[in-house]
XYZ file of N, CA and C in Angstrom:
393
model
N -68.911 -20.711 75.930
C -68.868 -19.619 75.009
C -67.609 -18.794 75.182
N -67.086 -18.733 76.317
C -65.874 -17.971 76.542
C -64.716 -18.557 75.754
N -64.839 -19.809 75.376
C -63.790 -20.395 74.549
C -63.815 -19.833 73.137
N -64.944 -19.427 72.666
C -65.083 -18.926 71.309
C -64.734 -17.439 71.200
N -64.704 -16.746 72.265
C -64.429 -15.311 72.254
C -62.917 -15.120 72.434
N -62.367 -14.189 71.618
C -60.930 -13.909 71.686
C -60.635 -13.016 72.865
N -59.522 -13.249 73.470
C -59.098 -12.431 74.610
C -58.162 -11.341 74.104
N -57.860 -10.355 74.967
C -56.918 -9.287 74.605
C -55.559 -9.883 74.250
N -55.179 -10.907 74.940
C -53.911 -11.589 74.685
C -53.898 -12.174 73.279
N -55.022 -12.748 72.835
C -55.135 -13.325 71.496
C -55.019 -12.230 70.428
N -55.546 -11.065 70.721
C -55.590 -9.981 69.731
C -54.242 -9.265 69.563
N -53.298 -9.450 70.452
C -51.995 -8.769 70.371
C -51.227 -9.176 69.100
N -51.444 -10.366 68.614
C -50.717 -10.844 67.434
C -51.348 -10.405 66.116
N -52.506 -9.800 66.160
C -53.178 -9.350 64.934
C -52.610 -8.001 64.486
N -52.750 -7.710 63.182
C -52.269 -6.443 62.632
C -53.203 -5.324 63.033
N -52.634 -4.141 63.276
C -53.423 -2.966 63.614
C -53.660 -2.163 62.351
N -54.500 -1.135 62.445
C -54.735 -0.241 61.304
C -53.424 0.412 60.874
N -52.625 0.752 61.837
C -51.320 1.378 61.540
C -50.428 0.421 60.743
N -50.447 -0.860 61.114
C -49.664 -1.858 60.372
C -50.150 -1.949 58.929
N -51.433 -1.860 58.729
C -52.022 -2.008 57.390
C -51.731 -0.802 56.497
N -51.439 0.348 57.049
C -51.172 1.532 56.224
C -49.873 1.381 55.443
N -49.008 0.477 55.889
C -47.738 0.278 55.194
C -47.853 -0.700 54.025
N -48.978 -1.324 53.842
C -49.182 -2.260 52.737
C -49.460 -1.501 51.454
N -49.187 -2.155 50.321
C -49.443 -1.539 49.015
C -50.935 -1.543 48.724
N -51.366 -0.457 48.067
C -52.776 -0.359 47.668
C -52.915 -0.841 46.230
N -54.153 -0.920 45.743
C -54.383 -1.316 44.349
C -53.724 -0.306 43.408
N -53.775 0.969 43.760
C -53.127 1.999 42.930
C -51.611 1.789 42.890
N -51.043 1.415 44.028
C -49.600 1.140 44.064
C -49.253 -0.026 43.148
N -50.094 -1.030 43.109
C -49.831 -2.228 42.310
C -49.850 -1.942 40.816
N -50.524 -0.882 40.394
C -50.576 -0.541 38.964
C -49.178 -0.212 38.431
N -48.321 0.305 39.286
C -46.972 0.696 38.876
C -45.958 -0.430 39.004
N -46.343 -1.545 39.570
C -45.424 -2.673 39.726
C -45.192 -3.335 38.372
N -43.988 -3.891 38.155
C -43.741 -4.569 36.874
C -44.575 -5.848 36.758
N -44.944 -6.151 35.499
C -45.709 -7.367 35.224
C -44.748 -8.491 34.856
N -45.283 -9.691 34.677
C -44.446 -10.817 34.245
C -43.812 -10.511 32.887
N -44.578 -9.848 31.996
C -44.017 -9.485 30.683
C -42.854 -8.501 30.842
N -42.988 -7.565 31.772
C -41.902 -6.614 32.023
C -40.653 -7.345 32.514
N -40.851 -8.352 33.333
C -39.719 -9.085 33.893
C -38.972 -9.873 32.821
N -39.644 -10.228 31.713
C -38.966 -10.940 30.624
C -37.868 -10.085 29.998
N -38.009 -8.771 30.083
C -37.028 -7.870 29.486
C -35.840 -7.595 30.411
N -35.900 -8.060 31.624
C -34.805 -7.845 32.568
C -33.634 -8.749 32.216
N -32.444 -8.323 32.585
C -31.244 -9.123 32.335
C -31.214 -10.322 33.278
N -30.725 -11.424 32.736
C -30.610 -12.640 33.541
C -29.172 -12.781 34.029
N -28.950 -13.763 34.890
C -27.592 -14.051 35.354
C -26.704 -14.408 34.161
N -27.286 -15.137 33.189
C -26.515 -15.523 32.001
C -26.127 -14.290 31.190
N -27.056 -13.316 31.109
C -26.731 -12.073 30.393
C -25.546 -11.372 31.050
N -25.572 -11.310 32.371
C -24.465 -10.670 33.090
C -23.165 -11.452 32.904
N -23.284 -12.779 32.875
C -22.086 -13.611 32.672
C -21.509 -13.366 31.284
N -22.405 -13.285 30.268
C -21.938 -13.002 28.898
C -21.255 -11.639 28.830
N -21.863 -10.650 29.482
C -21.258 -9.313 29.498
C -19.895 -9.339 30.187
N -19.813 -10.055 31.282
C -18.549 -10.154 32.000
C -17.490 -10.826 31.129
N -17.900 -11.879 30.398
C -16.973 -12.557 29.486
C -16.522 -11.620 28.369
N -17.468 -10.835 27.836
C -17.115 -9.879 26.776
C -16.148 -8.827 27.312
N -16.393 -8.383 28.527
C -15.498 -7.383 29.131
C -14.103 -7.973 29.284
N -14.037 -9.225 29.756
C -12.734 -9.885 29.906
C -12.036 -10.019 28.564
N -12.806 -10.432 27.537
C -12.235 -10.586 26.196
C -11.723 -9.247 25.681
N -12.542 -8.206 25.842
C -12.137 -6.879 25.363
C -10.942 -6.348 26.143
N -10.891 -6.627 27.431
C -9.743 -6.208 28.238
C -8.472 -6.891 27.740
N -8.587 -8.190 27.438
C -7.435 -8.918 26.897
C -7.013 -8.346 25.547
N -7.987 -8.025 24.711
C -7.661 -7.433 23.399
C -6.977 -6.085 23.565
N -7.476 -5.294 24.494
C -6.862 -3.980 24.746
C -5.424 -4.162 25.211
N -5.204 -5.143 26.098
C -3.840 -5.413 26.559
C -2.943 -5.810 25.392
N -3.470 -6.674 24.499
C -2.691 -7.096 23.336
C -2.390 -5.907 22.424
N -3.398 -5.048 22.229
C -3.194 -3.864 21.387
C -2.182 -2.910 22.017
N -2.217 -2.788 23.336
C -1.236 -1.937 24.021
C 0.178 -2.466 23.815
N 0.322 -3.790 23.868
C 1.642 -4.391 23.632
C 2.084 -4.104 22.201
N 1.157 -4.261 21.241
C 1.496 -3.979 19.837
C 1.858 -2.506 19.655
N 1.101 -1.625 20.319
C 1.394 -0.194 20.199
C 2.760 0.127 20.785
N 3.107 -0.519 21.896
C 4.430 -0.301 22.494
C 5.524 -0.735 21.521
N 5.309 -1.893 20.875
C 6.296 -2.375 19.897
C 6.393 -1.407 18.722
N 5.238 -0.926 18.252
C 5.258 0.021 17.138
C 5.914 1.340 17.543
N 5.666 1.773 18.770
C 6.308 2.992 19.261
C 7.821 2.813 19.267
N 8.273 1.643 19.750
C 9.711 1.361 19.761
C 10.255 1.345 18.332
N 9.493 0.769 17.394
C 9.923 0.723 15.993
C 9.998 2.128 15.405
N 9.005 2.955 15.719
C 9.015 4.350 15.234
C 10.216 5.090 15.798
N 10.496 4.863 17.075
C 11.653 5.512 17.717
C 12.945 5.080 17.022
N 13.059 3.775 16.746
C 14.244 3.261 16.069
C 14.339 3.831 14.654
N 13.203 3.886 13.952
C 13.191 4.441 12.597
C 13.579 5.922 12.610
N 13.113 6.637 13.620
C 13.454 8.058 13.729
C 14.959 8.226 13.908
N 15.550 7.368 14.730
C 16.999 7.427 14.929
C 17.729 7.122 13.619
N 17.235 6.128 12.871
C 17.862 5.794 11.584
C 17.716 6.946 10.592
N 16.562 7.574 10.577
C 16.332 8.714 9.675
C 17.272 9.860 10.034
N 17.414 10.130 11.331
C 18.328 11.194 11.751
C 19.754 10.869 11.332
N 20.153 9.608 11.498
C 21.499 9.195 11.088
C 21.654 9.360 9.578
N 20.620 8.989 8.825
C 20.672 9.149 7.365
C 20.780 10.617 6.974
N 20.037 11.489 7.664
C 20.112 12.918 7.356
C 21.519 13.457 7.612
N 22.131 12.996 8.719
C 23.499 13.439 9.005
C 24.453 12.950 7.918
N 24.262 11.700 7.478
C 25.110 11.155 6.414
C 24.876 11.907 5.109
N 23.627 12.236 4.824
C 23.314 13.002 3.610
C 23.984 14.366 3.671
N 23.960 14.999 4.856
C 24.610 16.316 5.010
C 26.106 16.201 4.764
N 26.743 15.154 5.334
C 28.179 14.942 5.097
C 28.446 14.705 3.615
N 27.622 13.837 3.015
C 27.805 13.539 1.593
C 27.631 14.788 0.736
N 26.676 15.635 1.112
C 26.461 16.878 0.363
C 27.678 17.794 0.468
N 28.250 17.884 1.676
C 29.442 18.707 1.861
C 30.604 18.160 1.019
N 30.778 16.834 1.046
C 31.852 16.220 0.254
C 31.605 16.401 -1.232
N 30.358 16.286 -1.654
C 30.020 16.492 -3.062
C 30.306 17.934 -3.476
N 29.991 18.866 -2.583
C 30.275 20.280 -2.873
C 31.777 20.498 -3.010
N 32.552 19.891 -2.099
C 34.013 20.000 -2.174
C 34.525 19.389 -3.478
N 34.041 18.202 -3.811
C 34.441 17.551 -5.069
C 34.065 18.403 -6.275
N 32.901 19.010 -6.218
C 32.449 19.856 -7.320
C 33.377 21.059 -7.489
N 33.791 21.672 -6.357
C 34.724 22.807 -6.430
C 36.062 22.369 -7.011
N 36.554 21.199 -6.531
C 37.820 20.696 -7.068
C 37.690 20.358 -8.553
N 36.585 19.794 -8.916
C 36.363 19.433 -10.323
C 36.322 20.682 -11.192
N 35.679 21.723 -10.684
C 35.617 22.990 -11.438
C 37.016 23.568 -11.580
N 37.800 23.522 -10.500
C 39.159 24.031 -10.558
C 39.990 23.197 -11.546
N 39.803 21.878 -11.524
C 40.527 21.011 -12.464
C 40.135 21.336 -13.902
N 38.843 21.541 -14.112
C 38.382 21.886 -15.466
C 39.027 23.196 -15.935
N 39.105 24.169 -15.020
C 39.739 25.445 -15.364
C 41.221 25.239 -15.688
N 41.917 24.399 -14.869
C 43.334 24.133 -15.116
C 43.538 23.420 -16.454
N 42.686 22.443 -16.740
C 42.799 21.713 -18.013
C 42.565 22.652 -19.186
N 41.579 23.537 -19.026
C 41.313 24.500 -20.100
C 42.516 25.412 -20.296
N 43.105 25.875 -19.191
C 44.290 26.738 -19.281
C 45.444 25.986 -19.929
N 45.677 24.740 -19.501
C 46.751 23.939 -20.089
C 46.505 23.680 -21.573
N 45.256 23.451 -21.921
C 44.921 23.222 -23.341
C 45.238 24.468 -24.157
N 44.883 25.638 -23.629
C 45.185 26.889 -24.345
C 46.694 27.074 -24.494
N 47.435 26.798 -23.423
C 48.891 26.929 -23.495
C 49.479 25.928 -24.487
N 48.920 24.728 -24.500
C 49.408 23.730 -25.449
C 49.170 24.202 -26.871
N 48.005 24.787 -27.115
C 47.709 25.318 -28.455
C 48.673 26.449 -28.774
N 48.940 27.323 -27.820
C 49.888 28.422 -28.041
C 51.277 27.878 -28.357
N 51.714 26.879 -27.575
C 53.028 26.272 -27.797
C 53.094 25.631 -29.186
N 52.028 24.948 -29.547
C 51.998 24.311 -30.863
C 52.080 25.360 -31.962
N 51.358 26.464 -31.772
C 51.416 27.547 -32.769
C 52.812 28.126 -32.877
N 53.451 28.330 -31.721
C 54.801 28.874 -31.732
C 55.756 27.909 -32.430
N 55.630 26.612 -32.157
C 56.495 25.624 -32.793
C 56.289 25.618 -34.309
N 55.059 25.644 -34.739
C 54.773 25.635 -36.177
C 55.320 26.917 -36.818
N 55.115 27.960 -36.094
C 55.601 29.236 -36.618
C 57.141 29.207 -36.692
N 57.786 28.651 -35.706
C 59.241 28.559 -35.685
C 59.760 27.610 -36.782
N 59.035 26.501 -36.954
C 59.417 25.541 -37.982
C 59.198 26.148 -39.356
N 58.158 26.875 -39.520
C 57.849 27.474 -40.816
C 58.876 28.547 -41.152
N 59.454 29.233 -40.238
C 60.427 30.299 -40.484
C 61.844 29.743 -40.582
N 62.036 28.543 -40.175
C 63.394 28.022 -40.254
C 63.672 27.353 -41.540
């Protein structure tokens, strides 16, 4: 009969009440996820797809940054051309103003010469008529 009875040495490997207090209770299990809940969790494939999308989007962002840099350079070049054009327009305006002043002076001189020519013609006719 002593073979059927457990010794203190045999009982050392068994769980104590204290060990059992750390186990989950039925109430604890109510809050655990079910198999249906686990279906909604992300899989390794989902994470791989997300990682691939992130890589793709990162590459697109890099490409867009390169395009933006090129466009920025183009805008900078266009701005320089516009500034050069404005300077040329200012020079042309000054030259046009000078030409306009000279043209006005020429018109005044031509008008004066025309009047003198008419006066001379009148004097000649008058002289011819009296002779």
